[in-house]
Short mmCIF file of C-alpha atoms and ligand atoms in Angstrom, two decimals:
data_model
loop_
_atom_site.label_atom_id
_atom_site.label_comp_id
_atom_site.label_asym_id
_atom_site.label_seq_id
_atom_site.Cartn_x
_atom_site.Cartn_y
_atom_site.Cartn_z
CA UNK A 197 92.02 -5.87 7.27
CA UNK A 198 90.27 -8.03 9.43
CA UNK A 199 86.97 -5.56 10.56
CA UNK A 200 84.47 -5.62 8.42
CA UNK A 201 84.28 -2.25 6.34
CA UNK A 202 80.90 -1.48 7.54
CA UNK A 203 81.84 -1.21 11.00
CA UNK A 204 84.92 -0.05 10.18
CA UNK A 205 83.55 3.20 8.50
CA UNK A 206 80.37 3.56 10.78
CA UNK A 207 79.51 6.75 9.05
CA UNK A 208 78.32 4.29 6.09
CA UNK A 209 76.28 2.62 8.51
CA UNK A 210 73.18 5.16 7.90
CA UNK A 211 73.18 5.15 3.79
CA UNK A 212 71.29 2.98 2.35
CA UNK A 213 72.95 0.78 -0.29
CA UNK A 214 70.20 1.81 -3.13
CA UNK A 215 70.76 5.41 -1.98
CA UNK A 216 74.64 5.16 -1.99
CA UNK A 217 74.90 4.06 -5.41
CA UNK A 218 73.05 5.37 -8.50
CA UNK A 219 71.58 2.03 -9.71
CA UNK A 220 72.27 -1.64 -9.15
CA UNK A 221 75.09 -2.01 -10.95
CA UNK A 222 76.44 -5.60 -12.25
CA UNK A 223 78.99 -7.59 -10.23
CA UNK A 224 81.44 -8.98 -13.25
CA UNK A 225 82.69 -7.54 -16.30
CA UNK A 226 81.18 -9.50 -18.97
CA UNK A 227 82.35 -9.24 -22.57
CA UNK A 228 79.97 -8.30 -25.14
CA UNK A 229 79.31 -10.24 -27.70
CA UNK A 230 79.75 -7.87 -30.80
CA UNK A 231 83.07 -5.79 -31.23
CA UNK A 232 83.39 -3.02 -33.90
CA UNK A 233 86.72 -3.54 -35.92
CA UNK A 234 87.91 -1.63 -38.40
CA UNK A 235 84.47 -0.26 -39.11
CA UNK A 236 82.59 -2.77 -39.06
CA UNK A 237 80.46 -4.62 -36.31
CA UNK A 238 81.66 -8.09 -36.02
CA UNK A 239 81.73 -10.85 -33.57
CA UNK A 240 83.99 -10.43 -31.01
CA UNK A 241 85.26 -13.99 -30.57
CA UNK A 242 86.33 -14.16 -34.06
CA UNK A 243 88.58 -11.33 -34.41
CA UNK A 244 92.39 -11.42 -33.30
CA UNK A 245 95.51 -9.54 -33.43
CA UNK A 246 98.64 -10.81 -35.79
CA UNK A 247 101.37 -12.38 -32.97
CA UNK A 248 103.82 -9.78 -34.67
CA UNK A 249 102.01 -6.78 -34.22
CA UNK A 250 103.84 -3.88 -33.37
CA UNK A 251 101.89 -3.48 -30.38
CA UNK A 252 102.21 -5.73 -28.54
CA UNK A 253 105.82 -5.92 -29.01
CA UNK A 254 106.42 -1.94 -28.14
CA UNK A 255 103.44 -0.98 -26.60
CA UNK A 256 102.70 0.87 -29.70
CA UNK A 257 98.59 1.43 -29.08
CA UNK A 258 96.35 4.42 -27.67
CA UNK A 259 93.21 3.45 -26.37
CA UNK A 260 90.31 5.65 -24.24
CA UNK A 261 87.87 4.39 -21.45
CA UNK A 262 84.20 5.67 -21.84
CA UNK A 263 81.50 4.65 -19.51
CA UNK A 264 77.69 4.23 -20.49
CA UNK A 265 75.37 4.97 -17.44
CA UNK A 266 71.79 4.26 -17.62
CA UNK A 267 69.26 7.13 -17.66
CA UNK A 268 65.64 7.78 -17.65
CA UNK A 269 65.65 8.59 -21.22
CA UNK A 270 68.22 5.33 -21.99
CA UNK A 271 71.66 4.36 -22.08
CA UNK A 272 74.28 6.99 -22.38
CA UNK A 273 77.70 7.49 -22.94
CA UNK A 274 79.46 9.80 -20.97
CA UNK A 275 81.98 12.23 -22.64
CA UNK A 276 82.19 10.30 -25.39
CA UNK A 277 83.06 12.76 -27.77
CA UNK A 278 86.13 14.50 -25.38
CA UNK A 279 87.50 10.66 -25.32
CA UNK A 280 87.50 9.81 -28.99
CA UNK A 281 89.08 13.57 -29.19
CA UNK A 282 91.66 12.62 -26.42
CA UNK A 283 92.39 9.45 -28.35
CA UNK A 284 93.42 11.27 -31.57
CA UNK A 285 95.46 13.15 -29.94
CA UNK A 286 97.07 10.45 -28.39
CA UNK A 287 97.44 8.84 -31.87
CA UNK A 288 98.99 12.33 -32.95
CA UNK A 289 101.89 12.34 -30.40
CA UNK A 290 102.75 8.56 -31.48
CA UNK A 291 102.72 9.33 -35.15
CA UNK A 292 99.71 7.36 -35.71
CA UNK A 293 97.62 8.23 -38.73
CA UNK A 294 93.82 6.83 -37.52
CA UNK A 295 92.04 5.68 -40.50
CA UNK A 296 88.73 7.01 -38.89
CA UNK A 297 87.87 10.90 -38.15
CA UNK A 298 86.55 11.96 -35.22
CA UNK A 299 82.66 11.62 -36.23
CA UNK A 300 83.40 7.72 -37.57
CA UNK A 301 85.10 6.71 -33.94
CA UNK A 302 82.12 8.75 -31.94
CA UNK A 303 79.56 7.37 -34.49
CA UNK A 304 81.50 3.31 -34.15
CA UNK A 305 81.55 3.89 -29.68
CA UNK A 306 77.70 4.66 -29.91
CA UNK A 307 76.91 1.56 -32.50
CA UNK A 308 78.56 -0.64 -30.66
CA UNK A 309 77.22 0.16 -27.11
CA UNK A 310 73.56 -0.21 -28.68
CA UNK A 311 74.42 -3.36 -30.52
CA UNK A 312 75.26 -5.29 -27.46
CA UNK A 313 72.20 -3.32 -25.60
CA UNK A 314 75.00 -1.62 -23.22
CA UNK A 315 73.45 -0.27 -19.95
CA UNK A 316 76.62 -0.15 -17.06
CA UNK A 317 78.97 -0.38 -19.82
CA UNK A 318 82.88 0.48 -19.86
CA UNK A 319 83.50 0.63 -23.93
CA UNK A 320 87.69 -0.04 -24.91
CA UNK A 321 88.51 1.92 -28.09
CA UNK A 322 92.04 1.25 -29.23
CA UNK A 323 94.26 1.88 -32.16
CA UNK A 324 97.42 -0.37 -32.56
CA UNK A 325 99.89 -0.40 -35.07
CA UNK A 326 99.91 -4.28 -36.69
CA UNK A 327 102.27 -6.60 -37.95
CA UNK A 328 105.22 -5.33 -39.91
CA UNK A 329 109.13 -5.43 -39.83
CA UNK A 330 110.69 -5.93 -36.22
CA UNK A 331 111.32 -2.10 -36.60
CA UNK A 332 110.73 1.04 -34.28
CA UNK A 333 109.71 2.48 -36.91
CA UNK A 334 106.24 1.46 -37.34
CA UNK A 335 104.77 4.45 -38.63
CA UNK A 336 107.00 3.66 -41.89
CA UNK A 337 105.36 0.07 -42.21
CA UNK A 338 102.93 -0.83 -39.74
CA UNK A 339 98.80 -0.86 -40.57
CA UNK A 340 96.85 1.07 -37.60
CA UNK A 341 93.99 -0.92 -36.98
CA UNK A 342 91.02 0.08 -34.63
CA UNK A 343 88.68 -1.66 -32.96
CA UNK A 344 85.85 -0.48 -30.00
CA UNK A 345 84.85 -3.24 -27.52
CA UNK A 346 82.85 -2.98 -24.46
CA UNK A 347 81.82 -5.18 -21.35
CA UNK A 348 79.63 -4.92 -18.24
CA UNK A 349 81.08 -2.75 -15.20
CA UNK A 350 79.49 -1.66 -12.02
CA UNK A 351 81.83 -0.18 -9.39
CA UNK A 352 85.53 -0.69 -10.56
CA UNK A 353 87.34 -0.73 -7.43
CA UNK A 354 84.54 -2.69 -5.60
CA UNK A 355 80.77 -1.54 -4.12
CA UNK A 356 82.44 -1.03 -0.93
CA UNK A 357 84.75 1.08 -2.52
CA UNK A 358 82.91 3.74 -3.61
CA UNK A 359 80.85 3.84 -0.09
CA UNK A 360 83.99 3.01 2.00
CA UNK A 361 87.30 4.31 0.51
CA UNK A 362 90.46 2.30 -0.60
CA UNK A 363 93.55 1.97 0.99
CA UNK A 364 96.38 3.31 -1.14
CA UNK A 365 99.98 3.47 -0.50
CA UNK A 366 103.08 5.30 -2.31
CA UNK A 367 105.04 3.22 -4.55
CA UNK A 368 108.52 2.40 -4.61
CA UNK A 369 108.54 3.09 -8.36
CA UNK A 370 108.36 7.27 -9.55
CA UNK A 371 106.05 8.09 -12.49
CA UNK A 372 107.70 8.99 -15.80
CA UNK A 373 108.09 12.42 -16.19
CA UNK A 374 106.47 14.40 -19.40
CA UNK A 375 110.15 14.94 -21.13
CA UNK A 376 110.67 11.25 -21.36
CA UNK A 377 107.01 10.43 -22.59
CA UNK A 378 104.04 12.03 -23.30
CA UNK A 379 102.47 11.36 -20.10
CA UNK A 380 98.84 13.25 -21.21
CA UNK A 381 98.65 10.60 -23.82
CA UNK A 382 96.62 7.22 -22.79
CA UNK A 383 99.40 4.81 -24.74
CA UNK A 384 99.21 1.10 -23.88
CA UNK A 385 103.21 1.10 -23.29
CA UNK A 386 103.06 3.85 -20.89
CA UNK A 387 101.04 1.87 -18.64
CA UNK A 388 103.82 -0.92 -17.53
CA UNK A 389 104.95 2.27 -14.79
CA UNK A 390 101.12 1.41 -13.61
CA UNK A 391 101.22 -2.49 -13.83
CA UNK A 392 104.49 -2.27 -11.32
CA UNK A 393 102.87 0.03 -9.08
CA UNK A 394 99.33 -1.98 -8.91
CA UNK A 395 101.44 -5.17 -8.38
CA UNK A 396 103.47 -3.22 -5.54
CA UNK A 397 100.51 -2.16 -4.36
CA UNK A 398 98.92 -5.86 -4.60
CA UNK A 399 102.02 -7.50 -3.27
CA UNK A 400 101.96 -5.06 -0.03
CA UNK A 401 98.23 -5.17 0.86
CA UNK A 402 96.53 -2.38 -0.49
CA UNK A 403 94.03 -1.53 -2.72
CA UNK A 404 95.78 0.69 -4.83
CA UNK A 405 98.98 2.64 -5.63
CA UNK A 406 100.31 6.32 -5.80
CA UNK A 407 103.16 7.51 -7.92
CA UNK A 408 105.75 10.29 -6.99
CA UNK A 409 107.17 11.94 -9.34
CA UNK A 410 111.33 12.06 -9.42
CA UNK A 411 110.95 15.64 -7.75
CA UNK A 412 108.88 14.30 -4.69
CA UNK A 413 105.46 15.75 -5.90
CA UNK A 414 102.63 13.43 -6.35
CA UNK A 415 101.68 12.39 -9.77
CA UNK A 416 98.71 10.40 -10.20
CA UNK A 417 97.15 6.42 -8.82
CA UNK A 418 98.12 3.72 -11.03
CA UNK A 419 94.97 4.49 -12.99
CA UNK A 420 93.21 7.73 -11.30
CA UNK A 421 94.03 11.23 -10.74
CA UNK A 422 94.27 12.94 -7.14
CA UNK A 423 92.28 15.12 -5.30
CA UNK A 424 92.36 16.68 -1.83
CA UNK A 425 90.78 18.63 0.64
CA UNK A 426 91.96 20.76 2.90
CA UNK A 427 89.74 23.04 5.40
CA UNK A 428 87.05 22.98 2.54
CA UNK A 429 89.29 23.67 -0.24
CA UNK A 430 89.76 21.39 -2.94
CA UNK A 431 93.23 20.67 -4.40
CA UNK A 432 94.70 19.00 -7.51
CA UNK A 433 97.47 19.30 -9.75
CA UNK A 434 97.73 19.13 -14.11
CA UNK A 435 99.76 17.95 -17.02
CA UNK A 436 102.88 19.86 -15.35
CA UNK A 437 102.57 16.72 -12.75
CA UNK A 438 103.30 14.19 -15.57
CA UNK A 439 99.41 13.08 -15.41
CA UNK A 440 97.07 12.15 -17.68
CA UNK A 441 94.63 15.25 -17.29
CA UNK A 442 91.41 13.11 -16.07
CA UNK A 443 88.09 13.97 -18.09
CA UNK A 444 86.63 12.64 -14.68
CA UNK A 445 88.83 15.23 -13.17
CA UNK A 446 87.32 18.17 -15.00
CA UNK A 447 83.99 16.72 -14.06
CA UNK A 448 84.38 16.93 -10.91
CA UNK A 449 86.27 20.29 -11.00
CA UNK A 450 83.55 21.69 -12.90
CA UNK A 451 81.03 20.18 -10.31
CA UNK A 452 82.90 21.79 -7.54
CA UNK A 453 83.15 25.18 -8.90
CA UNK A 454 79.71 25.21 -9.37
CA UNK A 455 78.73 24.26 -5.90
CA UNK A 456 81.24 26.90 -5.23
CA UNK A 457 83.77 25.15 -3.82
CA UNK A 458 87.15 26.99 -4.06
CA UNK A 459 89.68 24.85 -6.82
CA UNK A 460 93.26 24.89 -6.34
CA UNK A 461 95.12 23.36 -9.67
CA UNK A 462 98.68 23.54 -8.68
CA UNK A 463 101.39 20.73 -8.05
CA UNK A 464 101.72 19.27 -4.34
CA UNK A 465 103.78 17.26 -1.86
CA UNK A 466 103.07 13.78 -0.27
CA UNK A 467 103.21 16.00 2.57
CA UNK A 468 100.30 18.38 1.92
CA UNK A 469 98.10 15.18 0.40
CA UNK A 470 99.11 13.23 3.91
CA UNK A 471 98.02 16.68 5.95
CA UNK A 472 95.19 16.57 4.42
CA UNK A 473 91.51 16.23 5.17
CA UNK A 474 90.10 14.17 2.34
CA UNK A 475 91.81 12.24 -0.24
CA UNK A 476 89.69 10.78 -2.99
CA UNK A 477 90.53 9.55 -6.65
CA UNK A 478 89.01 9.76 -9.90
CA UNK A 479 89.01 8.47 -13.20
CA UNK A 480 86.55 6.92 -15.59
CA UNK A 481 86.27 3.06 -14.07
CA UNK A 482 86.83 4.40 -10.87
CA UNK A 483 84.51 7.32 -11.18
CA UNK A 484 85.16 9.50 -7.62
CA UNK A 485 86.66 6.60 -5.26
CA UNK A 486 87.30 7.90 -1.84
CA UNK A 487 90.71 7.16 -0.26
CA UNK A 488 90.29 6.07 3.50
CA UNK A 489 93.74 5.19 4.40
CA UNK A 490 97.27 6.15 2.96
CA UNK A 491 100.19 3.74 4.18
CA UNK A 492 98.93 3.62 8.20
CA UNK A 493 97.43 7.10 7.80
CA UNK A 494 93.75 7.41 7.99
CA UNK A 495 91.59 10.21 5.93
CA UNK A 496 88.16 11.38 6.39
CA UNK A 497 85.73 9.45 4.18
CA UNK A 498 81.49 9.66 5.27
CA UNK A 499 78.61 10.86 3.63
CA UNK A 500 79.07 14.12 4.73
CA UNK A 501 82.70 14.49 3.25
CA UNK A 502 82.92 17.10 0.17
CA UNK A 503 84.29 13.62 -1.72
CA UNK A 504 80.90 12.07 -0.97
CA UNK A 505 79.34 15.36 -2.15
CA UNK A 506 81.26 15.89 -5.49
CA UNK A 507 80.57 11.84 -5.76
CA UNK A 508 77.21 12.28 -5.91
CA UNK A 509 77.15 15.01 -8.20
CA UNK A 510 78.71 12.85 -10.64
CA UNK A 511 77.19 10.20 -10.24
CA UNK A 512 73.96 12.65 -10.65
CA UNK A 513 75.35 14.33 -13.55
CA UNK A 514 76.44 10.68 -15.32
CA UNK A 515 72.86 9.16 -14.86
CA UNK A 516 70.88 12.42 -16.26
CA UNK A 517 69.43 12.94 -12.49
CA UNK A 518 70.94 16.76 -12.28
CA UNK A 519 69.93 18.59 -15.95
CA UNK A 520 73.04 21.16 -15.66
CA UNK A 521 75.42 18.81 -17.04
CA UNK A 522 73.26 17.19 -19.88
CA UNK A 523 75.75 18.46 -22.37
CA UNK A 524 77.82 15.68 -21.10
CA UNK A 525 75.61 12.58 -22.50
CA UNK A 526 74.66 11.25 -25.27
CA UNK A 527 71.79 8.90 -25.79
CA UNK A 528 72.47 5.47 -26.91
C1 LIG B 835 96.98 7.12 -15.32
C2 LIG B 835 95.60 7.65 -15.36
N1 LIG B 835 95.34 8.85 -14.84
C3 LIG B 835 94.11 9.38 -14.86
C4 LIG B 835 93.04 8.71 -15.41
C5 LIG B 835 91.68 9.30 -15.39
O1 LIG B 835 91.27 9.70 -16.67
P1 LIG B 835 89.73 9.78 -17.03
O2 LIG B 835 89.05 10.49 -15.92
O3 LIG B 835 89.71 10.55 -18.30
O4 LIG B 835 89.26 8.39 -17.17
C6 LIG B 835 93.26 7.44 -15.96
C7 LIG B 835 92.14 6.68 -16.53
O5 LIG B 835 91.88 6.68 -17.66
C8 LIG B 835 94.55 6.91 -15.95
O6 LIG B 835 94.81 5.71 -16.46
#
C-alpha cells in the first residue's frame, strides 16, 4: 500500500494516539530473563530442549497465550486461570499426563510474570513430550516437561493495526476439520495449517490470512477468531467451525451482550463475512484487531464502528478501567 494509513483511514485522523490505545505499550518483544521449567524458576538462557524430543519431531506440545496488562492496582494477568484450564485440556486430548495441577501451572504463570517484573507481557506456557524412542507413541515413553516463559508485547499485529485494521485475504489452504484433529485444542503441530496460511498471506501482500473450511464456511485467521457485523448485529461461529473457541472471543461476546448488542453464534459463508459491515478479529496477541480490507474488498473500520466499541471495552476490561469484568484479572 503506498498511502499512508493515516490518511488512508481518515476516521483515525481525530483519536488521539494516547486515547486509542490503553497505555504506551513496548515496540519489540523482548525475552525475559527468568523462565519457569519444570517448577522451578531458572534462567532462561540456560535451559534447552533434547534434539530428539518428541516434539519437535511430531508436533507433540500444547501450549496457551496469556497476556499481562498493566493496571492501577499492578500488573495483571488476564484469564489466566481459563488458559492453564484450556491447556489441560489440550494435554487431555493428546494423552498427555501434566506433571503439574491446575493450581501449580496458575501459581508457576503468576511467579514468573512477577519475577521478570512483567507489565505488557505475553507469557508462553507449554508442555512437550521429550526425548524418547523415534515412536508415535510417546505417551508410552516420552517425559512431559513444562516450562512458562514470557516476553514484552505491545500491539501484536502493529500500533496501526489496532487503530487502522489489517488487510486479510482467504487462503488457498482449508483449515483441518474437527474429525481429523482436535481443532479446540492449542497443539503446536496443529499450527503448520497456520504457518502456510501466514506465509500465503505474507507471500501475497497482506497482513494476515483466513481459512475456509472444506465445506466453504469460514473457520478462523491463522491465529484469531472472526467476528462480523451486520446492520448492528454481531456474528460469529464455534467449535462446530473447526476453531479454537477464543477466550478473547467470549470476552468480547460477553462485552457485547452486555452493551446489549444482539450475538449470533452460528456458522457462516465467505459470502455473508464479505456482505458484511464490519469484520474484526480477535485473539489473545491480537486482542480485537479490526479488519479494513478483505482481498480488494474494503470494510468499515473508525472509531465509531461497534469493533472500535467492543475494542475498547476490552481493552477497558483488560487494564481494570471498567470494574464489571474484574473477575477476569488477577494481580501480579
Ligand atoms: C487458531 C487460533 N484461533 C483463535 C485464537 C484466539 O484464542 P484466544 O482468544 O484464547 O487467544 C488463537 C490464539 O490463541 C488461535 O491461535
Amino acid at each position: 500500500m503506498s498511502r499512508d494509513p493515516l490518511e488512508e483511514w481518515p476516521s483515525f485522523l481525530r483519536i488521539p494516539l494516547d486515547q486509542a490505545l490503553p497505555e504506551a505499550r513496548p515496540q519489540g518483544q523482548t525475552l525475559a530473563k527468568h523462565i519457569w521449567w519444570d517448577g522451578e524458576i531458572k534462567n532462561a538462557e540456560d535451559q534447552s530442549i533434547h534434539y530428539y524430543a518428541n516434539a519437535l519431531h511430531y508436533g507433540t506440545s500444547v501450549f496457551e497465550g496469556i497476556r499481562c496488562y498493566p493496571t492501577p492496582g499492578g500488573p495483571a494477568l488476564l484469564r489466566v486461570r481459563d488458559h492453564i484450564v484450556r491447556m489441560t485440556r489440550s494435554a487431555k486430548l493428546y494423552g498427555m499426563a501434566l506433571p503439574f495441577n491446575i493450581d501449580e501451572l496458575v501459581q508457576g504463570t503468576l511467579e514468573v510474570a512477577r519475577r521478570n517484573k512483567a507489565i505488557n507481557a505475553y507469557i508462553r506456557p507449554l508442555a512437550y513430550f521429550g526425548e524418547g524412542p523415534i515412536d508415535l507413541k510417546p505417551k508410552k515413553q516420552c517425559r512431559v516437561g513444562v516450562f512458562i516463559a514470557t516476553r514484552e508485547l505491545g500491539s501484536f499485529l502493529g500500533e496501526n493495526a489496532l487503530r487502522n485494521g489489517v488487510r486479510a485475504t482467504i487462503s488457498s489452504w482449508r483449515k483441518f476439520h474437527h474429525t481429523s484433529m482436535p481443532t479446540m485444542a492449542k497443539a503446536s503441530g496443529q499450527y503448520a495449517n497456520s504457518v502456510l496460511a501466514s506465509h500465503e498471506a505474507l507471500d501475497r501482500g497482506f497482513d494476515e490470512a483466513i481459512l475456509l473450511n472444506q465445506d466453504g464456511t469460514v473457520s478462523s485467521a491463522a491465529g484469531e477468531n472472526i467476528f462480523f457485523v451486520r446492520d448492528g448485529v454481531l456474528y460469529t461461529n464455534d467449535e462446530s467451525s473447526s476453531i479454537v473457541p477464543g477466550i478473547t472471543r467470549d470476552c468480547v461476546i460477553q462485552i457485547a451482550r452486555n452493551l446489549d448488542v444482539e450475538v449470533v453464534v452460528k456458522p457462516f459463508t465467505r459470502e455473508q463475512m464479505m456482505r458484511s459491515d464490519e469484520v474484526f478479529l480477535t485473539g489473545t496477541a491480537a486482542e480485537v484487531t479490526p479488519v479494513r480490507e478483505i482481498d480488494g474488498t474494503e470494510l468499515l473500520t473508525g472509531r465509531d464502528t461497534l469493533g472500535a466499541v467492543l475494542q475498547r471495552g476490552y481493552l477497558a476490561a483488560a487494564t481494570a478501567k471498567d470494574p464489571n469484568y474484574g473477575s477476569w484479572l488477577t494481580l501480579v
